[in-house]
Coordinates of C-alpha atoms in Angstrom, one line a residue:
Chain X
X1 CA 85.6 130.9 56.7
X2 CA 83.8 132.9 59.4
X3 CA 80.6 132.2 57.5
X4 CA 81.3 128.5 57.7
X5 CA 82.0 128.7 61.4
X6 CA 78.8 130.7 62.0
X7 CA 76.9 128.2 60.2
X8 CA 78.5 125.3 62.0
X9 CA 78.2 126.6 65.5
X10 CA 74.4 126.6 65.9
X11 CA 74.1 123.2 64.3
X12 CA 76.7 121.9 66.7
X13 CA 75.0 123.5 69.7
X14 CA 71.7 122.0 68.6
X15 CA 73.4 118.7 68.0
X16 CA 74.8 118.6 71.6
X17 CA 71.4 119.7 72.9
X18 CA 69.7 116.7 71.3
X19 CA 72.5 114.5 72.3
X20 CA 72.3 115.4 76.0
X21 CA 68.5 115.0 75.8
X22 CA 68.9 111.4 74.8
X23 CA 71.9 109.3 75.5
X24 CA 74.9 111.0 74.1
X25 CA 76.1 108.7 71.3
X26 CA 79.8 109.0 72.2
X27 CA 79.2 107.9 75.7
X28 CA 77.0 105.0 74.5
X29 CA 79.8 104.0 72.2
X30 CA 82.2 103.9 75.1
X31 CA 79.8 101.9 77.1
X32 CA 79.3 99.5 74.4
X33 CA 83.0 99.3 74.0
X34 CA 83.2 98.5 77.7
X35 CA 83.1 94.8 77.1
X36 CA 85.6 92.1 78.1
X37 CA 88.6 94.5 77.7
X38 CA 87.0 97.1 79.9
X39 CA 86.3 94.5 82.6
X40 CA 89.8 93.3 82.5
X41 CA 91.2 96.8 83.1
X42 CA 88.9 97.2 86.1
X43 CA 89.7 93.8 87.5
X44 CA 92.9 94.6 89.4
X45 CA 91.2 97.5 91.2
X46 CA 88.1 95.4 92.0
X47 CA 90.1 92.5 93.3
X48 CA 92.6 94.4 95.3
X49 CA 90.1 96.9 96.8
X50 CA 87.5 94.1 97.2
X51 CA 89.7 91.7 99.1
X52 CA 92.1 94.0 100.9
X53 CA 90.1 97.2 101.2
X54 CA 86.3 96.7 101.5
X55 CA 86.3 93.2 102.8
X56 CA 88.4 93.9 105.9
X57 CA 86.4 97.0 106.7
X58 CA 83.2 94.9 106.7
X59 CA 85.0 92.1 108.5
X60 CA 86.1 94.5 111.3
X61 CA 82.4 95.2 112.1
X62 CA 81.6 91.4 112.0
X63 CA 84.7 90.6 114.2
X64 CA 83.8 93.2 116.7
X65 CA 80.5 91.3 117.4
X66 CA 82.2 87.9 117.6
X67 CA 84.5 86.1 119.8
X68 CA 87.4 84.9 117.7
X69 CA 90.7 83.3 118.7
X70 CA 91.4 81.4 115.5
X71 CA 91.1 78.1 117.2
X72 CA 87.4 77.7 118.1
X73 CA 84.8 78.6 115.5
X74 CA 83.8 82.3 116.0
X75 CA 80.8 82.8 118.2
X76 CA 78.4 85.8 118.1
X77 CA 78.6 87.7 121.4
X78 CA 76.6 90.9 120.6
X79 CA 78.2 94.0 122.1
X80 CA 80.1 92.1 124.7
X81 CA 83.4 93.1 123.2
X82 CA 82.5 96.7 123.5
X83 CA 81.4 96.2 127.1
X84 CA 84.7 94.5 128.1
X85 CA 86.5 97.3 126.2
X86 CA 84.9 100.0 128.2
X87 CA 85.5 98.1 131.4
X88 CA 89.3 97.9 130.6
X89 CA 91.1 100.6 132.6
X90 CA 93.8 100.5 130.0
X91 CA 91.4 102.0 127.5
X92 CA 91.0 105.1 129.6
X93 CA 94.7 105.3 130.2
X94 CA 95.2 105.1 126.4
X95 CA 92.6 107.8 125.7
X96 CA 94.3 110.1 128.3
X97 CA 97.7 109.4 126.7
X98 CA 96.3 110.2 123.3
X99 CA 94.8 113.5 124.5
X100 CA 98.1 114.4 126.2
X101 CA 100.0 113.6 123.0
X102 CA 97.6 116.0 121.1
X103 CA 98.2 118.7 123.6
X104 CA 102.0 118.3 123.6
X105 CA 102.0 118.2 119.8
X106 CA 100.0 121.4 119.8
X107 CA 102.4 123.1 122.2
X108 CA 105.6 122.4 120.3
X109 CA 104.9 120.2 117.3
X110 CA 102.5 122.7 115.7
X111 CA 104.3 126.1 116.0
X112 CA 107.8 124.9 115.0
X113 CA 107.0 124.2 111.3
X114 CA 104.9 127.4 111.1
X115 CA 107.8 129.5 112.4
X116 CA 110.4 127.7 110.3
X117 CA 108.3 128.2 107.1
X118 CA 107.7 131.9 107.9
X119 CA 111.4 132.4 108.3
X120 CA 112.5 130.4 105.3
X121 CA 110.1 132.2 103.1
X122 CA 111.7 135.5 103.9
X123 CA 115.2 134.3 103.0
X124 CA 116.6 135.7 99.8
X125 CA 119.4 133.2 99.7
X126 CA 120.0 129.7 101.0
X127 CA 116.2 129.0 100.9
X128 CA 116.9 125.8 98.9
X129 CA 119.5 124.6 101.4
X130 CA 117.1 125.2 104.3
X131 CA 114.4 123.2 102.5
X132 CA 116.6 120.2 101.9
X133 CA 117.9 120.2 105.5
X134 CA 114.5 120.5 107.0
X135 CA 113.2 117.7 104.8
X136 CA 116.1 115.3 105.5
X137 CA 114.4 113.7 108.6
X138 CA 111.4 112.8 106.6
X139 CA 113.6 110.6 104.4
X140 CA 115.0 108.6 107.2
X141 CA 113.0 105.4 107.6
X142 CA 110.9 105.7 110.8
X143 CA 112.4 102.6 112.4
X144 CA 115.9 103.8 111.8
X145 CA 115.1 107.2 113.2
X146 CA 113.5 105.8 116.3
X147 CA 116.3 103.3 117.1
X148 CA 118.6 106.3 116.8
X149 CA 116.4 108.4 119.2
X150 CA 116.3 105.6 121.6
X151 CA 120.0 105.5 121.5
X152 CA 120.2 109.3 122.1
X153 CA 117.7 109.1 124.9
X154 CA 119.6 106.6 126.9
X155 CA 119.9 108.1 130.4
X156 CA 123.5 106.9 131.0
X157 CA 125.2 106.7 127.6
X158 CA 122.9 108.8 125.5
X159 CA 123.9 111.8 123.5
X160 CA 121.3 114.1 124.9
X161 CA 122.3 113.6 128.5
X162 CA 125.9 114.2 127.5
X163 CA 125.0 117.4 125.8
X164 CA 122.9 118.5 128.9
X165 CA 126.0 117.6 131.0
X166 CA 128.2 119.8 128.8
X167 CA 125.9 122.8 129.2
X168 CA 125.6 122.1 132.9
X169 CA 122.1 120.8 133.2
X170 CA 121.2 117.7 135.1
X171 CA 120.6 114.4 133.4
X172 CA 117.0 113.8 132.3
X173 CA 115.4 110.3 132.5
X174 CA 113.8 110.9 129.0
X175 CA 111.9 107.7 128.2
X176 CA 112.4 106.1 131.6
X177 CA 110.0 108.2 133.6
X178 CA 106.2 108.6 133.3
X179 CA 106.6 112.4 133.3
X180 CA 109.1 112.8 130.5
X181 CA 108.3 109.7 128.3
X182 CA 105.5 111.3 126.4
X183 CA 107.2 114.6 125.8
X184 CA 110.2 112.7 124.5
X185 CA 108.0 110.7 122.2
X186 CA 106.4 113.9 120.8
X187 CA 109.8 115.5 120.3
X188 CA 110.9 112.5 118.2
X189 CA 107.7 112.6 116.2
X190 CA 107.9 116.3 115.6
X191 CA 111.4 116.0 114.3
X192 CA 110.4 113.2 112.0
X193 CA 107.4 115.0 110.5
X194 CA 108.1 118.7 110.6
X195 CA 109.9 118.6 107.2
X196 CA 106.9 117.8 105.0
X197 CA 104.7 120.2 107.0
X198 CA 107.2 123.1 106.5
X199 CA 107.1 122.5 102.7
X200 CA 103.3 122.6 102.7
X201 CA 103.3 125.9 104.7
X202 CA 105.9 127.3 102.3
X203 CA 103.7 126.6 99.4
X204 CA 100.8 128.3 101.2
X205 CA 103.0 131.3 102.0
X206 CA 104.1 131.7 98.4
X207 CA 100.4 132.1 97.5
X208 CA 99.9 135.3 99.6
X209 CA 99.5 138.1 97.0
X210 CA 102.3 140.7 97.1
X211 CA 99.8 143.5 96.6
X212 CA 98.3 142.9 100.0
X213 CA 101.7 143.4 101.6
X214 CA 102.3 146.5 99.5
X215 CA 99.0 148.0 100.4
X216 CA 99.6 147.3 104.1
X217 CA 103.0 148.8 103.9
X218 CA 101.6 152.0 102.2
X219 CA 99.1 152.2 105.0
X220 CA 102.1 152.2 107.4
X221 CA 101.7 148.7 108.9
X222 CA 104.8 147.5 110.6
X223 CA 106.4 144.2 109.8
X224 CA 104.7 142.5 112.8
X225 CA 101.3 144.0 111.9
X226 CA 101.7 142.8 108.3
X227 CA 102.5 139.3 109.7
X228 CA 99.5 139.4 112.0
X229 CA 97.0 141.0 109.7
X230 CA 98.0 139.7 106.2
X231 CA 100.1 136.5 106.5
X232 CA 98.3 134.7 109.3
X233 CA 94.8 135.2 108.0
X234 CA 96.0 133.8 104.7
X235 CA 97.4 130.7 106.4
X236 CA 94.3 130.2 108.5
X237 CA 92.8 127.5 106.3
X238 CA 96.0 125.6 105.9
X239 CA 96.8 125.8 109.6
X240 CA 93.4 124.4 110.5
X241 CA 93.8 121.6 108.0
X242 CA 97.2 120.7 109.2
X243 CA 95.9 120.7 112.8
X244 CA 93.2 118.3 111.8
X245 CA 95.7 116.1 109.9
X246 CA 98.0 116.1 112.9
X247 CA 95.1 114.9 115.2
X248 CA 94.1 112.2 112.7
X249 CA 97.8 111.1 112.6
X250 CA 98.1 111.1 116.4
X251 CA 95.2 108.7 116.7
X252 CA 97.2 106.3 114.6
X253 CA 100.6 106.6 116.3
X254 CA 102.1 103.1 116.6
X255 CA 105.8 102.8 115.6
X256 CA 107.0 105.5 117.9
X257 CA 105.8 104.1 121.2
X258 CA 106.4 100.5 120.0
X259 CA 110.1 101.1 119.3
X260 CA 110.9 103.7 122.0
X261 CA 108.9 102.6 125.0
X262 CA 106.6 99.7 124.2
X263 CA 103.9 101.6 126.0
X264 CA 105.9 102.0 129.2
X265 CA 106.8 103.2 131.8
X266 CA 103.6 102.2 133.6
X267 CA 101.5 102.3 130.4
X268 CA 102.1 106.1 130.2
X269 CA 102.8 105.9 126.4
X270 CA 100.3 103.2 125.3
X271 CA 98.5 104.5 122.2
X272 CA 95.2 103.4 120.6
X273 CA 96.9 101.4 117.9
X274 CA 99.4 99.9 120.4
X275 CA 96.4 98.8 122.5
X276 CA 94.8 97.2 119.4
X277 CA 98.0 95.4 118.6
X278 CA 98.2 94.1 122.2
X279 CA 94.7 92.9 122.2
X280 CA 95.1 91.1 118.9
X281 CA 98.6 89.8 118.7
X282 CA 99.6 89.5 122.4
X283 CA 96.3 88.4 124.0
X284 CA 94.9 86.8 120.8
X285 CA 91.5 88.5 121.5
X286 CA 90.6 89.6 118.0
X287 CA 87.1 90.6 118.9
X288 CA 88.3 93.2 121.4
X289 CA 90.9 94.4 119.0
X290 CA 88.2 94.7 116.3
X291 CA 85.8 96.5 118.6
X292 CA 88.4 99.2 119.4
X293 CA 89.3 99.4 115.7
X294 CA 85.7 100.0 114.8
X295 CA 85.4 102.8 117.3
X296 CA 88.7 104.3 116.0
X297 CA 87.4 104.1 112.5
X298 CA 84.2 106.0 113.4
X299 CA 86.2 108.8 115.0
X300 CA 88.6 109.0 112.1
X301 CA 85.9 108.9 109.5
X302 CA 84.2 111.8 111.3
X303 CA 87.4 113.8 111.4
X304 CA 88.2 113.0 107.8
X305 CA 84.7 114.2 106.8
X306 CA 85.4 117.5 108.6
X307 CA 88.8 117.7 106.9
X308 CA 87.2 117.1 103.5
X309 CA 84.7 119.9 104.1
X310 CA 87.5 122.3 105.1
X311 CA 89.7 121.5 102.1
X312 CA 86.8 122.1 99.8
X313 CA 86.1 125.4 101.5
X314 CA 89.7 126.5 101.6
X315 CA 90.9 124.9 98.4
X316 CA 91.9 128.4 97.2
X317 CA 94.3 129.2 100.0
Chain K
X1 CA 102.4 141.8 87.4
X2 CA 103.5 138.2 87.6
X3 CA 107.0 139.3 86.4
X4 CA 107.5 141.1 89.7
X5 CA 109.7 139.1 92.0
X6 CA 107.6 137.4 94.7
X7 CA 107.9 139.1 98.1
X8 CA 106.9 138.2 101.5
X9 CA 106.3 140.2 104.6
X10 CA 109.5 142.1 104.3
X11 CA 109.8 144.7 101.5
X12 CA 112.9 146.0 99.8
X13 CA 112.8 149.1 102.0
X14 CA 112.7 146.9 105.1
X15 CA 115.7 145.0 104.0
X16 CA 117.7 148.2 103.8
X17 CA 117.1 149.0 107.4
X18 CA 120.1 148.0 109.4
X19 CA 118.2 146.4 112.3
X20 CA 116.2 144.2 109.9
X21 CA 119.2 143.3 107.8
X22 CA 121.2 142.3 110.7
X23 CA 118.5 140.4 112.6
X24 CA 117.8 138.5 109.4
X25 CA 121.5 137.6 109.0
X26 CA 121.9 136.6 112.6
X27 CA 118.7 134.6 112.7
X28 CA 119.6 133.0 109.4
X29 CA 123.0 131.9 110.7
X30 CA 121.6 130.6 114.0
X31 CA 118.7 128.8 112.3
X32 CA 120.9 127.3 109.5
X33 CA 123.1 125.9 112.3
X34 CA 120.1 124.5 114.2
X35 CA 118.5 123.0 111.1
X36 CA 121.8 121.5 109.9
X37 CA 122.3 119.9 113.4
X38 CA 118.7 118.7 113.5
X39 CA 118.4 117.7 109.9
X40 CA 121.8 116.4 108.8
X41 CA 123.3 115.7 112.2
X42 CA 121.5 112.5 113.0
X43 CA 122.2 111.0 109.5
X44 CA 125.9 112.0 109.9
X45 CA 125.9 110.5 113.4
X46 CA 124.6 107.2 112.0
X47 CA 127.3 107.3 109.3
X48 CA 130.0 107.9 112.0
X49 CA 128.5 105.3 114.3
X50 CA 128.6 102.7 111.6
X51 CA 132.4 102.8 111.5
X52 CA 133.0 103.4 115.3
X53 CA 133.9 100.9 117.9
X54 CA 130.8 100.1 120.1
X55 CA 132.5 101.1 123.3
X56 CA 133.5 104.5 121.9
X57 CA 129.8 105.2 121.0
X58 CA 128.8 104.5 124.6
X59 CA 131.5 106.5 126.2
X60 CA 131.8 109.5 123.9
X61 CA 128.7 109.8 121.8
X62 CA 129.6 113.5 121.0
X63 CA 132.9 112.5 119.3
X64 CA 133.0 113.8 115.8
X65 CA 135.1 111.1 114.2
X66 CA 136.1 107.6 115.5
X67 CA 139.7 107.2 116.7
X68 CA 140.1 104.3 114.3
X69 CA 137.5 104.0 111.6
X70 CA 136.3 100.4 111.4
X71 CA 135.3 100.2 107.8
X72 CA 135.0 96.4 108.1
X73 CA 131.9 97.0 110.2
X74 CA 129.8 97.6 107.2
X75 CA 131.0 94.3 105.7
X76 CA 130.4 92.5 109.1
X77 CA 126.9 93.9 109.3
X78 CA 126.2 92.8 105.7
X79 CA 127.5 89.3 106.4
X80 CA 127.1 88.5 110.1
X81 CA 123.8 90.4 110.7
X82 CA 122.8 89.5 107.2
X83 CA 121.7 93.0 106.4
X84 CA 122.2 92.2 102.8
X85 CA 119.5 89.5 103.0
X86 CA 117.1 91.8 104.7
X87 CA 117.8 94.6 102.3
X88 CA 117.0 92.2 99.4
X89 CA 113.7 91.4 101.2
X90 CA 113.0 95.1 101.4
X91 CA 113.8 95.7 97.8
X92 CA 111.5 92.8 96.8
X93 CA 108.6 94.0 98.9
X94 CA 109.0 97.6 97.8
X95 CA 109.3 96.6 94.1
X96 CA 106.2 94.5 94.2
X97 CA 104.2 97.0 96.1
X98 CA 105.2 99.7 93.6
X99 CA 104.2 97.4 90.7
X100 CA 100.8 96.5 92.3
X101 CA 100.0 100.1 93.2
X102 CA 100.8 101.3 89.7
X103 CA 98.9 98.5 88.0
X104 CA 95.8 99.1 90.1
X105 CA 95.9 102.9 89.8
X106 CA 96.6 103.1 86.1
X107 CA 94.2 100.4 84.9
X108 CA 91.5 101.3 87.5
X109 CA 91.7 105.0 86.7
X110 CA 91.7 104.3 83.0
X111 CA 88.6 102.2 83.3
X112 CA 86.8 104.8 85.5
X113 CA 87.9 107.9 83.6
X114 CA 88.2 106.8 80.0
X115 CA 85.9 103.8 79.5
X116 CA 83.3 105.0 82.1
X117 CA 81.2 101.9 82.7
X118 CA 77.6 102.5 83.9
X119 CA 78.3 101.4 87.5
X120 CA 81.7 103.3 87.5
X121 CA 80.4 106.1 89.7
X122 CA 79.6 103.6 92.4
X123 CA 82.9 101.9 92.2
X124 CA 84.7 105.2 92.4
X125 CA 82.7 106.3 95.4
X126 CA 83.5 103.0 97.1
X127 CA 87.2 103.6 96.4
X128 CA 87.1 107.1 97.8
X129 CA 85.2 105.9 100.8
X130 CA 88.2 104.0 101.9
X131 CA 90.1 107.4 102.2
X132 CA 87.9 108.1 105.2
X133 CA 88.8 104.9 107.0
X134 CA 92.6 104.6 107.3
X135 CA 94.0 101.2 106.8
X136 CA 95.3 101.0 110.3
X137 CA 91.7 100.6 111.6
X138 CA 91.2 97.4 109.6
X139 CA 94.6 96.0 110.4
X140 CA 93.2 93.1 112.5
X141 CA 90.6 92.1 109.9
X142 CA 93.2 92.4 107.2
X143 CA 95.5 90.0 109.1
X144 CA 92.6 87.5 109.4
X145 CA 91.9 88.1 105.7
X146 CA 95.4 87.2 104.5
X147 CA 95.3 84.1 106.8
X148 CA 92.2 82.9 105.0
X149 CA 91.4 84.6 101.7
X150 CA 87.7 85.2 101.2
X151 CA 87.0 83.6 97.8
X152 CA 89.8 81.1 97.1
X153 CA 90.7 80.3 100.7
X154 CA 94.2 79.6 101.8
X155 CA 96.8 81.8 103.4
X156 CA 99.3 84.3 101.9
X157 CA 100.8 85.2 105.3
X158 CA 104.6 84.9 105.3
X159 CA 104.7 85.5 101.5
X160 CA 105.5 88.8 99.7
X161 CA 101.9 88.7 98.4
X162 CA 100.7 89.6 101.9
X163 CA 102.5 93.0 101.5
X164 CA 102.2 93.5 97.8
X165 CA 98.5 93.1 97.3
X166 CA 97.2 95.2 100.3
X167 CA 99.6 97.9 99.2
X168 CA 97.5 98.3 96.0
X169 CA 94.4 99.4 97.9
X170 CA 95.5 103.0 97.9
X171 CA 92.5 105.2 97.1
X172 CA 94.7 108.3 96.9
X173 CA 96.7 106.8 93.9
X174 CA 93.4 106.1 92.1
X175 CA 92.2 109.6 92.9
X176 CA 95.1 111.5 91.5
X177 CA 95.5 109.2 88.6
X178 CA 91.8 109.6 87.6
X179 CA 92.0 113.3 88.0
X180 CA 95.0 113.4 85.6
X181 CA 93.2 111.2 83.1
X182 CA 90.0 113.3 83.4
X183 CA 92.1 116.3 82.3
X184 CA 93.4 114.7 79.2
X185 CA 91.5 115.7 76.0
X186 CA 88.7 113.3 75.3
X187 CA 88.8 114.0 71.6
X188 CA 92.0 111.9 71.5
X189 CA 90.2 108.8 72.8
X190 CA 87.3 109.4 70.4
X191 CA 89.6 109.8 67.5
X192 CA 91.4 106.6 68.4
X193 CA 88.2 104.7 68.8
X194 CA 87.0 105.9 65.4
X195 CA 90.3 104.7 64.0
X196 CA 89.4 101.3 65.4
X197 CA 91.7 101.2 68.5
X198 CA 90.6 98.7 71.1
X199 CA 90.8 99.0 74.8
X200 CA 94.4 97.9 75.0
X201 CA 95.7 100.2 72.3
X202 CA 93.8 103.0 73.9
X203 CA 95.5 102.2 77.2
X204 CA 99.0 101.5 76.0
X205 CA 99.4 103.8 73.0
X206 CA 97.2 106.8 73.8
X207 CA 96.8 107.2 77.6
X208 CA 100.0 105.8 79.1
X209 CA 102.4 107.7 76.8
X210 CA 100.8 111.0 78.1
X211 CA 100.9 110.0 81.7
X212 CA 104.6 110.2 82.5
X213 CA 104.3 112.9 85.1
X214 CA 101.5 111.3 87.1
X215 CA 103.1 107.8 86.9
X216 CA 106.3 109.4 88.3
X217 CA 104.5 111.0 91.2
X218 CA 102.6 107.8 92.1
X219 CA 105.8 105.8 91.7
X220 CA 107.7 108.0 94.1
X221 CA 104.9 108.1 96.6
X222 CA 104.6 104.3 96.4
X223 CA 108.4 103.6 96.7
X224 CA 109.0 106.1 99.5
X225 CA 105.9 104.9 101.4
X226 CA 106.7 101.2 101.0
X227 CA 110.3 101.8 102.2
X228 CA 109.0 103.3 105.4
X229 CA 106.4 100.5 106.1
X230 CA 106.9 98.8 109.5
X231 CA 103.7 97.7 111.2
X232 CA 102.1 95.8 108.4
X233 CA 105.2 93.9 107.2
X234 CA 105.9 93.0 110.9
X235 CA 102.4 91.5 111.2
X236 CA 102.1 89.9 107.8
X237 CA 105.6 88.4 107.7
X238 CA 106.6 86.7 110.9
X239 CA 109.2 84.4 109.3
X240 CA 112.5 86.2 110.2
X241 CA 114.1 85.0 107.0
X242 CA 111.7 87.0 104.9
X243 CA 111.4 90.2 107.0
X244 CA 112.4 93.5 105.5
X245 CA 115.2 95.5 107.0
X246 CA 112.9 97.9 108.9
X247 CA 111.3 94.9 110.7
X248 CA 114.6 93.1 111.3
X249 CA 116.5 96.1 112.7
X250 CA 114.6 96.5 116.1
X251 CA 115.0 92.7 116.7
X252 CA 118.7 92.9 115.8
X253 CA 119.2 96.0 118.0
X254 CA 118.3 93.9 121.1
X255 CA 121.1 91.4 120.8
X256 CA 123.6 92.2 118.1
X257 CA 126.8 94.3 118.3
X258 CA 125.6 97.9 118.4
X259 CA 127.9 99.4 115.8
X260 CA 126.9 96.7 113.3
X261 CA 123.2 97.5 114.0
X262 CA 124.0 101.2 113.3
X263 CA 125.8 100.1 110.1
X264 CA 122.5 98.3 109.2
X265 CA 120.6 101.5 109.9
X266 CA 122.9 103.4 107.6
X267 CA 122.3 100.9 104.8
X268 CA 118.6 101.2 105.3
X269 CA 118.8 105.0 105.0
X270 CA 120.9 105.4 101.9
X271 CA 118.4 104.3 99.2
X272 CA 115.7 106.8 100.2
X273 CA 118.3 109.6 100.4
X274 CA 119.6 108.7 96.9
X275 CA 116.1 108.6 95.5
X276 CA 115.4 112.0 97.0
X277 CA 118.5 113.7 95.6
X278 CA 117.9 112.2 92.2
X279 CA 114.2 113.0 92.0
X280 CA 114.2 116.1 94.2
X281 CA 112.2 118.2 91.7
X282 CA 109.5 115.5 91.3
X283 CA 109.2 115.0 95.0
X284 CA 108.6 118.7 95.7
X285 CA 106.0 118.6 93.0
X286 CA 104.6 115.4 94.5
X287 CA 104.2 117.3 97.8
X288 CA 102.3 119.9 95.8
X289 CA 100.1 117.1 94.4
X290 CA 99.5 115.3 97.7
X291 CA 99.4 118.8 99.1
X292 CA 97.3 118.4 102.1
X293 CA 97.2 114.6 102.2
X294 CA 99.8 114.3 105.0

């Protein structure tokens, strides 16, 4: 038996060597088999991605260089759309709003899931209940959740101001004032998305090797020092990735301001996508909308490329 | 080593220390309360609001239970606001999106992973490239595309196809499906080919029966994702008769009786909750799969 194996192994190795030197017969067989049947299996992907994926991406670039209003035939206008775009003061308001959103999301949207996950991972009991409760908001359809938040935020009849009243704090204008509208928006967004982030952090926390904690403990490290020197360094990769994903998500925020504020008060919550929507579907200026879309796509593609590099680098954590 | 119970920052010795034990207990109680209020509270409030009189909701939003539950509200919402109709529209859109996504992902990944055409690498690269450019950035162009299709011409706006077909262009589905197929033993395909199995038999009788777990994950992602859709259905389907519930609700909220709108919100929330509790295990695994997709 062993003799047979020994005799077979070298031949097989030699065989594969010659195969890879030429065309490996099995792959050629598959390729030859890739006839009509193969083409049919590839057809749904080619059609769907072709018409609804690749074509619109290319069209965005074409549209951004044209003037289109669906009535007159489109006319080439060069980079005029971009010029008008940069001249629109609303663009700069929008970019400021987006930056402000990112900062606010960093301040309270980012730490909350981290702290929740750290705590839940230390629980011996009830961990499952916590997980389900934290994840519940993710299941509520965004429109339903936002209509509910809008209801809660109502300055006169809303739940939040009634609660503030009970604990003796003055009423807040919430969505009605330029100062509080964006923080209110971020609060609602954080509530809606924290659940899935917590679960991702929990998975990352579970992968921290116990031996490291034990070694740190033997060396006399306190609970806080273990947290600081063992746990956090292990989370570093995931934290950075989630941060990047949060920024990528922030650039695409639409439903929240659309339902809650419609960009107001005084354009203080207009986001990039809301501006694209206004250009295209309120003003009927598809060229401007496409120009902004193309710029957004470039930024997002860059961020995604960075994200990909990071996930490759930290795929072990 | 792996038989040892997993531990976190706290060791067994830490847990015996009274300060640690008590702070954990107190913090657990406080946090459980907070998470219960934040997580389950709003859903329960919607459930309560759906059977409360509108006036009571305005005057006493903190009330735990309506003075007189108005169960007929749900029926009124179903009939007067025609939530039933919109829900049916949602189900049709979600069902079709699910089917198209699954069809594109399974057949496409099968062709790219098992059949491996010569130009397959380029197609796969082009599919993955769309991961870098989120669909939201080609929204405007996609709208013009469905108004006037590239090859055939004609418009599919205001038909379910306008939601179904673009839903299929999900590179992530193709990615995880292909990775799954790549991990299946190739000897099986070769053996089947030697036995004279054609492309279809290979697909239906060899690959698909082994792909239960990945089909489940992609299905859950597709259904849960499609149920949440708002922006694209709003743009693609302007005919109010055909709008899904998510698009109809904000419009109804502006004019209709508030407690009936809340009843509609409750009805829109129940299906994803049911799906979650039935497939909880798969969904948690799905998050592992999507992992850092967000």
